[in-house]
Coordinates of C-alpha atoms in Angstrom, one line a residue:
Chain A
M1 CA -95.1 28.9 -11.7
K2 CA -91.7 26.8 -10.4
Q3 CA -90.5 24.1 -10.6
S4 CA -88.9 22.5 -7.6
L5 CA -87.0 19.6 -5.4
L6 CA -88.7 19.0 -2.1
W7 CA -87.9 17.4 0.6
I8 CA -90.0 15.5 2.8
E9 CA -89.4 16.8 6.5
E10 CA -92.4 14.9 8.2
N11 CA -95.8 12.8 7.1
I12 CA -98.0 11.9 10.0
P13 CA -101.5 10.8 10.3
L14 CA -103.6 13.4 11.4
A15 CA -107.2 11.9 11.2
R16 CA -109.1 9.6 9.6
D17 CA -107.2 9.2 5.8
V18 CA -105.3 12.7 6.5
F19 CA -102.2 13.4 6.4
R20 CA -99.9 16.3 7.2
M21 CA -96.6 16.4 5.0
R22 CA -93.9 19.3 5.8
L23 CA -91.5 20.3 2.8
T24 CA -88.5 22.0 2.6
G25 CA -86.7 23.7 -0.3
D26 CA -87.3 26.2 -2.7
V27 CA -90.8 27.6 -2.5
S28 CA -90.3 30.9 -3.4
G29 CA -92.6 30.1 -6.1
V30 CA -95.7 29.5 -3.0
E31 CA -97.1 33.5 -3.4
R32 CA -100.7 33.2 -1.8
P33 CA -103.4 32.1 0.2
G34 CA -105.4 29.6 -1.6
Q35 CA -102.1 28.5 -4.1
F36 CA -101.6 25.2 -4.3
V37 CA -98.4 22.6 -5.8
N38 CA -98.8 19.8 -8.2
L39 CA -97.0 16.9 -7.5
R40 CA -95.3 13.9 -9.3
L41 CA -95.3 10.6 -7.9
E42 CA -93.5 7.4 -8.8
G43 CA -95.6 5.1 -11.8
R44 CA -98.4 8.1 -11.6
F45 CA -98.9 9.7 -15.4
L46 CA -100.8 12.8 -13.6
R47 CA -99.7 15.4 -10.7
R48 CA -101.8 15.4 -7.6
P49 CA -102.6 18.8 -7.1
I50 CA -102.8 19.7 -2.9
S51 CA -103.7 22.9 -1.5
V52 CA -100.8 24.9 1.0
F53 CA -101.7 24.9 4.5
D54 CA -98.5 26.8 5.9
R55 CA -96.0 28.1 3.9
A56 CA -92.7 29.0 5.6
E57 CA -89.3 30.7 4.7
D58 CA -87.5 27.4 3.9
G59 CA -90.8 25.3 3.1
I60 CA -94.3 24.2 2.8
T61 CA -96.8 22.0 5.2
L62 CA -99.6 20.1 3.2
I63 CA -102.5 18.7 4.7
Y64 CA -104.2 16.3 2.1
K65 CA -107.1 13.2 2.3
A66 CA -105.4 9.8 1.2
V67 CA -108.4 9.3 -1.3
G68 CA -107.2 7.5 -4.4
E69 CA -104.2 5.2 -5.5
G70 CA -102.1 8.9 -5.9
T71 CA -102.9 10.5 -2.6
R72 CA -101.9 7.0 -0.7
Q73 CA -99.3 6.5 -2.6
L74 CA -98.2 9.6 -1.4
A75 CA -99.3 8.9 2.2
R76 CA -96.7 6.2 2.3
M77 CA -93.5 8.2 1.8
T78 CA -91.1 8.9 4.3
E79 CA -88.9 11.9 5.9
G80 CA -85.6 11.9 3.5
E81 CA -88.0 11.8 0.4
A82 CA -88.0 14.1 -2.4
L83 CA -90.8 15.5 -4.5
D84 CA -91.0 17.5 -8.0
A85 CA -93.1 19.5 -7.3
L86 CA -94.5 22.7 -9.5
T87 CA -95.7 25.5 -7.2
G88 CA -97.1 28.8 -7.1
L89 CA -100.4 27.5 -8.9
G90 CA -103.5 29.0 -9.2
N91 CA -104.8 32.9 -8.4
G92 CA -105.2 32.2 -4.5
Y93 CA -107.4 34.1 -2.5
D94 CA -107.6 38.0 -2.6
L95 CA -107.0 38.9 1.0
S96 CA -107.6 43.2 -0.1
R97 CA -111.0 42.6 -0.3
A98 CA -111.1 41.1 3.1
G99 CA -113.0 43.9 5.4
D100 CA -113.2 44.4 9.4
S101 CA -114.6 41.1 9.9
P102 CA -113.7 38.1 7.7
L103 CA -115.5 34.9 8.1
L104 CA -113.6 31.5 7.0
L105 CA -115.9 28.4 6.1
G106 CA -113.9 25.4 5.7
G107 CA -115.0 21.5 5.3
G108 CA -112.9 18.6 5.4
V109 CA -110.2 18.6 3.4
G110 CA -111.1 22.8 2.4
V111 CA -110.3 23.4 5.7
P112 CA -106.3 23.4 5.0
P113 CA -106.4 26.9 2.3
L114 CA -108.1 28.6 4.9
Y115 CA -105.4 28.5 8.0
W116 CA -102.5 30.2 5.4
L117 CA -105.0 32.9 4.9
A118 CA -106.1 32.7 8.4
K119 CA -102.6 33.8 9.7
E120 CA -102.2 36.6 7.0
L121 CA -105.2 38.5 8.2
R122 CA -104.5 37.5 11.8
G123 CA -100.7 38.9 10.7
A124 CA -103.1 42.0 9.8
G125 CA -104.6 42.6 13.0
K126 CA -108.4 41.7 12.0
P127 CA -110.9 39.6 13.9
V128 CA -111.6 36.2 12.4
C129 CA -114.1 33.4 12.3
A130 CA -113.5 30.2 11.6
V131 CA -116.2 27.5 11.0
L132 CA -114.9 24.3 10.6
G133 CA -116.8 21.2 9.5
F134 CA -116.1 17.7 9.2
G135 CA -118.4 14.5 8.8
S136 CA -117.6 13.1 12.5
R137 CA -115.1 13.3 15.5
E138 CA -112.2 11.4 14.1
D139 CA -112.3 13.8 10.4
V140 CA -111.5 17.0 12.9
F141 CA -108.1 18.5 12.7
A142 CA -106.5 21.7 12.7
E143 CA -108.9 22.9 15.5
E144 CA -106.0 24.3 17.4
E145 CA -104.1 25.5 15.1
F146 CA -106.8 28.1 13.9
R147 CA -107.8 28.8 17.7
A148 CA -103.8 29.6 18.3
L149 CA -103.9 31.9 15.8
G150 CA -106.6 33.7 18.4
C151 CA -110.2 33.1 15.4
D152 CA -113.0 32.7 16.7
T153 CA -113.2 29.2 16.0
R154 CA -116.7 27.1 15.6
V155 CA -116.5 23.0 14.4
T156 CA -119.3 21.1 13.3
T157 CA -119.8 17.6 12.5
V158 CA -122.2 16.0 10.3
D159 CA -123.3 13.5 13.1
G160 CA -122.8 15.9 16.0
S161 CA -120.0 13.5 17.4
Y162 CA -117.9 16.9 18.3
G163 CA -118.7 20.6 18.2
R164 CA -122.1 21.4 17.0
K165 CA -124.5 19.5 14.9
G166 CA -124.7 20.0 11.2
F167 CA -123.3 21.7 8.4
V168 CA -120.8 25.0 8.3
T169 CA -123.9 26.9 7.4
D170 CA -125.1 25.9 11.1
A171 CA -122.6 27.5 13.2
M172 CA -121.5 30.5 10.8
P173 CA -122.6 34.2 12.3
E174 CA -125.3 35.9 11.1
S175 CA -122.5 38.7 9.1
C176 CA -119.3 39.2 8.2
S177 CA -117.6 42.0 6.0
Y178 CA -116.2 39.0 3.5
F179 CA -116.1 34.9 3.5
Y180 CA -113.4 32.8 2.0
T181 CA -115.0 29.5 1.4
C182 CA -113.4 25.7 1.0
G183 CA -115.0 22.2 0.9
P184 CA -117.1 19.9 -1.3
E185 CA -119.5 21.1 -3.5
P186 CA -122.9 20.7 -2.0
M187 CA -121.2 22.7 1.2
L188 CA -120.4 25.3 -1.4
R189 CA -123.6 25.7 -2.8
A190 CA -125.1 25.5 0.4
V191 CA -122.6 28.9 1.8
W192 CA -123.6 30.2 -2.2
A193 CA -127.5 30.4 -1.1
K194 CA -127.0 31.7 2.9
T195 CA -124.6 34.1 2.4
V196 CA -125.7 37.6 2.0
S197 CA -122.4 39.4 2.0
E198 CA -119.1 39.1 -1.3
G199 CA -116.7 36.1 -0.6
E200 CA -114.6 33.5 -2.8
F201 CA -114.9 30.0 -3.6
S202 CA -112.0 27.8 -4.2
L203 CA -113.4 24.6 -6.6
E204 CA -111.7 21.4 -7.4
E205 CA -112.1 20.3 -10.9
R206 CA -109.7 17.0 -12.3
M207 CA -106.8 19.3 -13.2
G208 CA -104.3 17.5 -16.8
C209 CA -101.0 19.7 -15.7
G210 CA -102.2 22.1 -13.0
F211 CA -100.5 25.2 -14.7
G212 CA -103.5 26.8 -17.5
A213 CA -102.2 24.1 -20.7
C214 CA -104.4 21.5 -21.4
M215 CA -108.1 23.2 -20.6
G216 CA -108.9 20.4 -18.9
C217 CA -110.4 21.9 -16.1
T218 CA -112.2 24.6 -17.5
V219 CA -115.9 25.5 -15.8
R220 CA -118.5 28.0 -17.3
T221 CA -118.4 31.4 -14.9
K222 CA -120.7 34.9 -15.5
S223 CA -117.5 36.1 -17.1
G224 CA -116.8 33.4 -19.4
P225 CA -114.9 29.8 -19.7
K226 CA -112.2 30.2 -16.8
R227 CA -109.6 27.7 -15.7
I228 CA -109.9 26.2 -12.6
C229 CA -106.3 25.7 -12.5
K230 CA -104.9 28.6 -13.4
D231 CA -107.7 32.0 -13.5
G232 CA -108.8 29.5 -10.0
P233 CA -109.1 28.0 -8.0
V234 CA -110.9 30.4 -6.5
L235 CA -113.7 32.1 -8.1
R236 CA -115.6 35.2 -6.7
K237 CA -119.1 35.0 -5.8
E238 CA -120.6 36.9 -8.4
E239 CA -118.9 35.1 -10.8
I240 CA -119.9 32.1 -10.0
L241 CA -123.0 30.3 -12.3
W242 CA -124.9 28.2 -9.8
E243 CA -128.7 28.1 -9.8
E244 CA -130.8 29.9 -7.0
Chain B
M1 CA -69.6 27.6 -30.3
G2 CA -70.0 26.1 -34.3
G3 CA -66.9 27.7 -35.7
V4 CA -64.5 26.4 -32.8
T5 CA -65.8 22.8 -33.2
R6 CA -65.7 22.9 -37.1
E7 CA -61.9 23.4 -37.7
K8 CA -61.4 20.7 -35.5
E9 CA -60.3 17.4 -38.0
A10 CA -62.8 15.0 -38.3
P11 CA -65.4 17.3 -37.0
R12 CA -68.3 16.3 -35.4
P13 CA -71.3 19.5 -36.3
A14 CA -71.7 21.4 -33.1
D15 CA -74.9 20.1 -31.7
A16 CA -76.8 23.3 -33.3
D17 CA -76.0 21.7 -36.3
R18 CA -77.1 18.6 -36.0
L19 CA -80.0 19.0 -34.7
R20 CA -81.5 20.7 -37.7
V21 CA -84.3 19.5 -40.2
N22 CA -86.6 21.0 -42.6
L23 CA -90.4 20.8 -42.3
C24 CA -91.6 21.6 -45.8
G25 CA -89.2 24.1 -46.8
T26 CA -88.9 25.5 -43.3
E27 CA -85.4 25.2 -41.2
L28 CA -86.3 24.4 -37.4
D29 CA -83.6 24.5 -34.9
N30 CA -84.6 21.2 -34.1
P31 CA -87.6 18.3 -34.6
V32 CA -89.3 19.0 -31.5
I33 CA -92.2 20.4 -31.6
P34 CA -95.2 20.7 -29.1
A35 CA -98.0 19.2 -29.7
S36 CA -101.5 21.3 -30.2
G37 CA -103.3 21.0 -26.9
T38 CA -100.7 20.7 -24.8
F39 CA -98.9 24.0 -25.0
G40 CA -101.6 26.9 -25.2
F41 CA -100.3 29.8 -27.1
G42 CA -96.9 29.2 -25.5
L43 CA -97.2 32.1 -22.5
E44 CA -97.8 28.8 -19.7
F45 CA -94.4 27.2 -20.8
A46 CA -92.9 31.0 -21.1
E47 CA -92.9 31.5 -17.8
I48 CA -90.4 28.9 -16.7
Y49 CA -88.3 28.7 -19.5
D50 CA -87.2 30.1 -23.0
I51 CA -89.4 28.6 -25.3
N52 CA -87.8 29.8 -28.4
I53 CA -85.5 26.7 -28.5
L54 CA -87.9 24.6 -29.3
G55 CA -87.8 23.9 -33.4
T56 CA -91.7 25.7 -33.3
F57 CA -94.9 24.6 -31.6
S58 CA -98.1 24.0 -32.9
F59 CA -100.5 26.1 -30.9
K60 CA -104.1 24.9 -29.4
G61 CA -106.3 23.6 -32.3
T62 CA -108.8 26.9 -33.4
T63 CA -112.0 26.4 -34.9
R64 CA -114.2 29.2 -36.8
E65 CA -116.5 29.6 -33.8
P66 CA -115.5 30.0 -29.7
R67 CA -115.8 26.6 -28.1
F68 CA -116.6 26.5 -24.5
G69 CA -115.8 21.7 -25.1
N70 CA -117.2 18.6 -22.9
P71 CA -118.1 19.5 -19.2
T72 CA -115.9 18.2 -16.7
P73 CA -115.0 16.4 -15.6
R74 CA -112.5 15.8 -19.2
I75 CA -109.6 14.2 -17.3
A76 CA -108.6 10.8 -16.7
E77 CA -105.8 8.9 -15.7
C78 CA -104.6 5.3 -17.0
P79 CA -101.2 3.7 -16.9
A80 CA -98.4 5.7 -18.5
G81 CA -100.8 8.0 -20.0
M82 CA -104.5 9.9 -19.7
I83 CA -107.5 10.5 -21.4
N84 CA -108.9 13.5 -21.9
A85 CA -112.0 14.5 -23.2
V86 CA -111.6 18.4 -23.2
G87 CA -113.4 18.7 -26.8
L88 CA -111.4 21.9 -28.3
Q89 CA -112.2 24.9 -26.7
N90 CA -110.8 27.1 -28.0
P91 CA -112.0 30.9 -28.2
G92 CA -112.6 30.7 -32.0
V93 CA -109.9 32.2 -34.9
G94 CA -111.1 35.7 -34.5
Q95 CA -109.6 36.1 -30.6
V96 CA -107.2 33.8 -31.7
I97 CA -106.1 36.9 -34.2
R98 CA -106.9 40.0 -32.2
E99 CA -105.5 38.2 -28.5
E100 CA -103.4 35.1 -28.6
L101 CA -101.1 35.5 -31.4
P102 CA -99.6 39.1 -30.5
R103 CA -99.3 37.5 -26.7
L104 CA -97.3 34.9 -28.6
K105 CA -95.2 36.7 -30.5
Q106 CA -93.6 38.5 -27.2
V107 CA -92.9 35.1 -26.1
F108 CA -91.9 32.9 -29.3
H109 CA -90.3 34.8 -32.4
K110 CA -90.4 32.1 -34.9
P111 CA -92.7 30.9 -37.4
V112 CA -95.8 29.3 -35.4
M113 CA -98.0 25.9 -36.4
A114 CA -101.1 26.8 -36.7
N115 CA -103.5 23.7 -35.8
V116 CA -107.4 24.1 -37.1
S117 CA -110.1 22.0 -36.7
G118 CA -113.8 22.3 -38.2
F119 CA -117.5 20.6 -38.9
S120 CA -117.4 21.4 -42.7
L121 CA -115.3 21.8 -45.5
E122 CA -116.2 25.6 -45.4
E123 CA -115.7 26.1 -41.7
Y124 CA -112.2 24.6 -42.6
A125 CA -111.2 26.8 -45.2
E126 CA -112.9 30.5 -43.5
T127 CA -110.6 29.5 -40.9
C128 CA -107.4 28.6 -42.6
A129 CA -107.6 31.5 -44.9
L130 CA -107.9 34.0 -41.9
L131 CA -104.9 32.2 -40.4
D132 CA -102.8 32.5 -44.2
R133 CA -103.1 36.0 -43.2
E134 CA -101.1 35.8 -40.1
P135 CA -97.7 36.0 -41.0
Q136 CA -96.2 34.3 -38.1
V137 CA -98.3 31.4 -38.8
G138 CA -96.0 29.0 -40.9
W139 CA -97.8 26.2 -41.2
L140 CA -101.0 25.6 -41.0
E141 CA -102.0 21.8 -39.0
V142 CA -105.4 20.7 -39.9
N143 CA -107.1 18.4 -37.7
I144 CA -109.3 16.0 -39.3
S145 CA -108.8 13.8 -36.3
C146 CA -110.4 14.9 -32.6
P147 CA -111.9 12.0 -31.0
N148 CA -113.9 14.2 -28.2
V149 CA -116.4 16.2 -30.7
H150 CA -119.9 15.5 -32.1
G151 CA -121.3 15.7 -34.7
G152 CA -118.6 16.2 -37.6
G153 CA -114.7 16.8 -37.1
M154 CA -114.3 12.4 -36.7
S155 CA -115.6 11.4 -40.2
F156 CA -113.0 13.6 -41.9
G157 CA -110.4 11.9 -40.0
T158 CA -112.1 8.4 -41.0
D159 CA -113.0 8.4 -44.8
P160 CA -110.3 8.9 -47.3
K161 CA -112.6 10.4 -49.6
Q162 CA -113.1 13.4 -46.9
A163 CA -109.7 13.8 -46.0
A164 CA -109.1 14.4 -49.5
A165 CA -112.0 17.0 -49.7
V166 CA -110.6 19.0 -46.0
T167 CA -107.1 19.1 -48.5
R168 CA -108.9 20.6 -51.7
A169 CA -110.3 23.0 -49.5
V170 CA -107.9 24.1 -47.3
K171 CA -104.7 24.2 -49.9
A172 CA -107.3 26.8 -52.4
V173 CA -107.0 29.2 -49.5
T174 CA -103.3 29.4 -48.8
R175 CA -99.9 29.4 -49.7
K176 CA -98.5 28.2 -46.2
P177 CA -97.5 24.4 -46.2
V178 CA -101.1 22.5 -45.7
I179 CA -100.2 19.5 -42.6
L180 CA -103.0 16.7 -42.4
K181 CA -103.1 15.8 -38.9
L182 CA -104.7 12.2 -38.8
S183 CA -106.3 10.2 -36.3
P184 CA -105.2 6.4 -35.6
N185 CA -109.0 5.6 -35.1
V186 CA -109.1 3.8 -38.7
T187 CA -108.7 0.5 -40.6
D188 CA -106.0 1.5 -42.9
I189 CA -104.0 4.8 -42.4
A190 CA -101.7 4.7 -44.7
E191 CA -105.2 4.9 -47.3
M192 CA -105.9 8.0 -45.7
A193 CA -102.1 9.3 -45.9
L194 CA -102.0 8.7 -49.6
A195 CA -105.5 10.3 -49.9
C196 CA -104.2 13.4 -48.5
E197 CA -101.2 13.8 -50.2
E198 CA -102.6 13.0 -53.7
A199 CA -105.1 16.2 -52.7
G200 CA -101.7 18.1 -52.2
A201 CA -101.8 17.9 -48.6
D202 CA -97.6 19.0 -47.9
G203 CA -97.3 16.6 -45.0
I204 CA -98.9 15.1 -43.0
S205 CA -98.7 14.4 -39.0
L206 CA -99.8 11.5 -36.4
I207 CA -101.2 10.4 -34.2
N208 CA -103.6 12.0 -32.6
T209 CA -105.1 10.4 -29.3
L210 CA -106.7 6.9 -29.6
Q211 CA -110.1 6.6 -28.2
G212 CA -110.3 5.4 -25.4
M213 CA -112.5 5.6 -21.7
R214 CA -112.5 4.6 -17.9
I215 CA -115.3 3.4 -15.0
D216 CA -114.7 5.0 -11.6
L217 CA -115.3 1.5 -9.5
K218 CA -117.2 3.7 -6.4
T219 CA -119.6 5.4 -8.1
R220 CA -120.1 2.4 -11.5
K221 CA -120.1 5.3 -13.9
P222 CA -117.5 6.7 -16.9
V223 CA -115.2 8.5 -14.9
L224 CA -115.5 11.3 -17.8
A225 CA -118.6 13.5 -18.1
N226 CA -118.1 12.5 -22.1
L227 CA -118.1 9.3 -21.0
M228 CA -114.7 8.4 -23.8
G229 CA -111.7 10.6 -24.2
G230 CA -108.7 10.2 -26.4
V231 CA -105.8 8.4 -24.8
S232 CA -101.9 9.7 -24.7
G233 CA -99.1 9.4 -23.1
P234 CA -96.5 6.6 -23.6
C235 CA -98.5 4.2 -23.0
V236 CA -99.8 5.0 -27.0
F237 CA -95.9 5.0 -28.0
P238 CA -96.0 1.3 -30.1
V239 CA -99.2 1.5 -32.0
A240 CA -97.9 5.7 -32.9
L241 CA -94.7 4.6 -33.9
R242 CA -96.4 1.7 -36.0
M243 CA -98.4 4.0 -37.8
V244 CA -95.6 6.7 -38.6
W245 CA -93.3 3.7 -40.3
Q246 CA -96.5 2.6 -42.1
V247 CA -97.6 6.1 -43.3
C248 CA -94.5 7.3 -44.2
R249 CA -93.9 4.0 -46.2
A250 CA -96.9 4.7 -48.1
V251 CA -96.3 8.8 -49.3
R252 CA -93.4 11.0 -50.2
I253 CA -94.0 14.3 -48.1
P254 CA -92.4 15.3 -44.8
V255 CA -94.3 13.1 -41.5
I256 CA -94.4 14.4 -38.1
G257 CA -94.7 11.7 -35.6
M258 CA -96.2 12.4 -32.4
G259 CA -97.7 9.8 -29.8
G260 CA -96.5 9.3 -26.5
I261 CA -92.9 10.5 -26.8
S262 CA -90.7 12.0 -23.5
S263 CA -87.8 11.3 -24.9
A264 CA -84.5 11.9 -26.7
E265 CA -84.7 8.2 -27.8
D266 CA -88.4 8.3 -28.4
V267 CA -87.4 11.3 -30.8
L268 CA -84.9 9.4 -32.1
E269 CA -86.9 5.9 -32.8
M270 CA -89.7 7.6 -33.9
M271 CA -87.6 9.8 -37.0
M272 CA -86.4 6.3 -37.5
A273 CA -89.4 4.9 -38.4
G274 CA -89.2 8.1 -41.3
A275 CA -90.2 10.7 -39.5
T276 CA -89.0 14.6 -40.6
A277 CA -90.0 16.0 -37.1
V278 CA -91.4 15.0 -34.3
E279 CA -94.6 16.6 -31.9
V280 CA -94.7 16.2 -28.2
G281 CA -97.9 16.2 -26.2
A282 CA -98.9 14.2 -23.0
A283 CA -95.2 15.2 -21.5
N284 CA -95.5 18.6 -21.3
L285 CA -98.7 18.3 -19.1
R286 CA -96.9 15.9 -16.8
D287 CA -93.2 17.5 -17.0
P288 CA -93.5 21.5 -17.9
L289 CA -89.9 21.6 -19.0
A290 CA -90.1 17.8 -21.6
C291 CA -89.5 19.8 -24.3
R292 CA -86.6 21.2 -23.0
R293 CA -85.0 18.5 -21.2
I294 CA -85.1 16.5 -24.2
I295 CA -83.3 19.1 -26.9
E296 CA -81.0 18.9 -24.3
D297 CA -80.6 15.8 -24.0
L298 CA -81.1 14.9 -28.3
P299 CA -76.6 15.5 -28.8
A300 CA -75.3 12.8 -26.2
A301 CA -78.0 10.4 -27.0
M302 CA -77.5 10.9 -30.7
D303 CA -73.0 10.8 -29.6
R304 CA -74.3 6.5 -28.3
Y305 CA -76.2 5.5 -31.5
G306 CA -73.6 7.0 -33.5
I307 CA -75.3 9.7 -35.1
R308 CA -74.3 12.7 -36.7
N309 CA -77.0 14.3 -38.4
I310 CA -80.5 13.4 -37.0
R311 CA -82.2 14.4 -40.7
E312 CA -79.7 11.4 -41.7
L313 CA -82.2 9.0 -39.6
G314 CA -85.8 9.2 -41.3
G315 CA -87.3 12.0 -43.1
H316 CA -87.5 12.9 -46.7

């Protein structure tokens, strides 16, 4: 973990209630895809955890959904303003387990952490299949970015207004070497039930601190209690305690 | 640096000396103590600053048996604060002694405050007896006030006879100073403190969190899985200050004031109410460097209000 002051270079709408924010500053604490930053907002007591979409030498890009008061406030911030950020939080995805045909499954605002992961996997020369699920046409984002990386990119919408109608589990390939997923819990449970290979899930919980101190986000797993912010947010499939 | 300053005329004591306080017979470099439940066993904070600058810290509330705590969501936000219903998640005193304390010792080299919870007199006594044998434990802070556990904890904190019974049970098994941590969820806080003092307590700390809740407008249901939780943060500071004031006028033993402290000025105000030292809780979660900042800000804040030594303020 590092505490840094990051400067907003860009904060623009991408899709319905979804924004892309580019920040520059000391991001040396941001180490791995799947990690998140925790942003302090004026007038809000708790920070807001946001996963990292992409990382460059001098900054990071976040994609977030304005769902509550805090994230709506974040969406109103403009270029040139500064954010107090805790960076490098969470364990992140384990790239060493990808194998030769990794599959990425993202739903809605669960898509962003998979982009940097896809970039790293493509950089390592692996063929990557990315299935991105959204509610409707106006919710879709990041499709071109995944395609530009050379991923086999498939988009689904629940209402069929764009891409294939249905859920990510309807468009995923029959097999893969390993999968990485992030999205709303009903989607993750469907992925958990329908995948045969091993894989990793990025989970979400309401957090107090975001760095492991308060035990506010602990869940039960097969390997004991785990703090989603510190021991997670990424858990391996075999650790997760969901019913068959 | 102290030597040079002392040689001057009308010396202003070195900052290090100005902050020292005595808590139940042990000197603290300063009165700033991260509160239990907001600081784990120190490791997360040791990643970003040298936690040896602290007076001490109170480690995560420990019970005899391991506890998972409550289901999530355990955390809600409120204006100028937060609500938690963690429910005393901890690995149990056995694992705390075997695994956490050796790790703690690597990053913190001062006496530490052991925070203990329980559900029966026997459990309090057994847990404290085990921690009494740990050389690094300087004080036992006995929590009789957790609002988030069912079937015990809280009644010890709301009935003066029960509070006195816990105090006696713990005092019988340890020679370390015993500090009773009180709940604000009572009608007469001074009566609680007095009962503990008469039963042999060496100190009092207060306040634990105030019971509260939030409802999600979209779902029309409570935000917390536990329905209710404990409110902390700057919003509780005036309530905490009032209770510390009342307790300090009722007892002669040292009092640790806590509840919403997030600045050096808050520390001074709490000590003017009579506290010997302070604990800082929720502020650590919002700003992991909060305690370092408070300690660094204290000398200048004292200068502004003409305070030479912090121990002049309230204290005993």
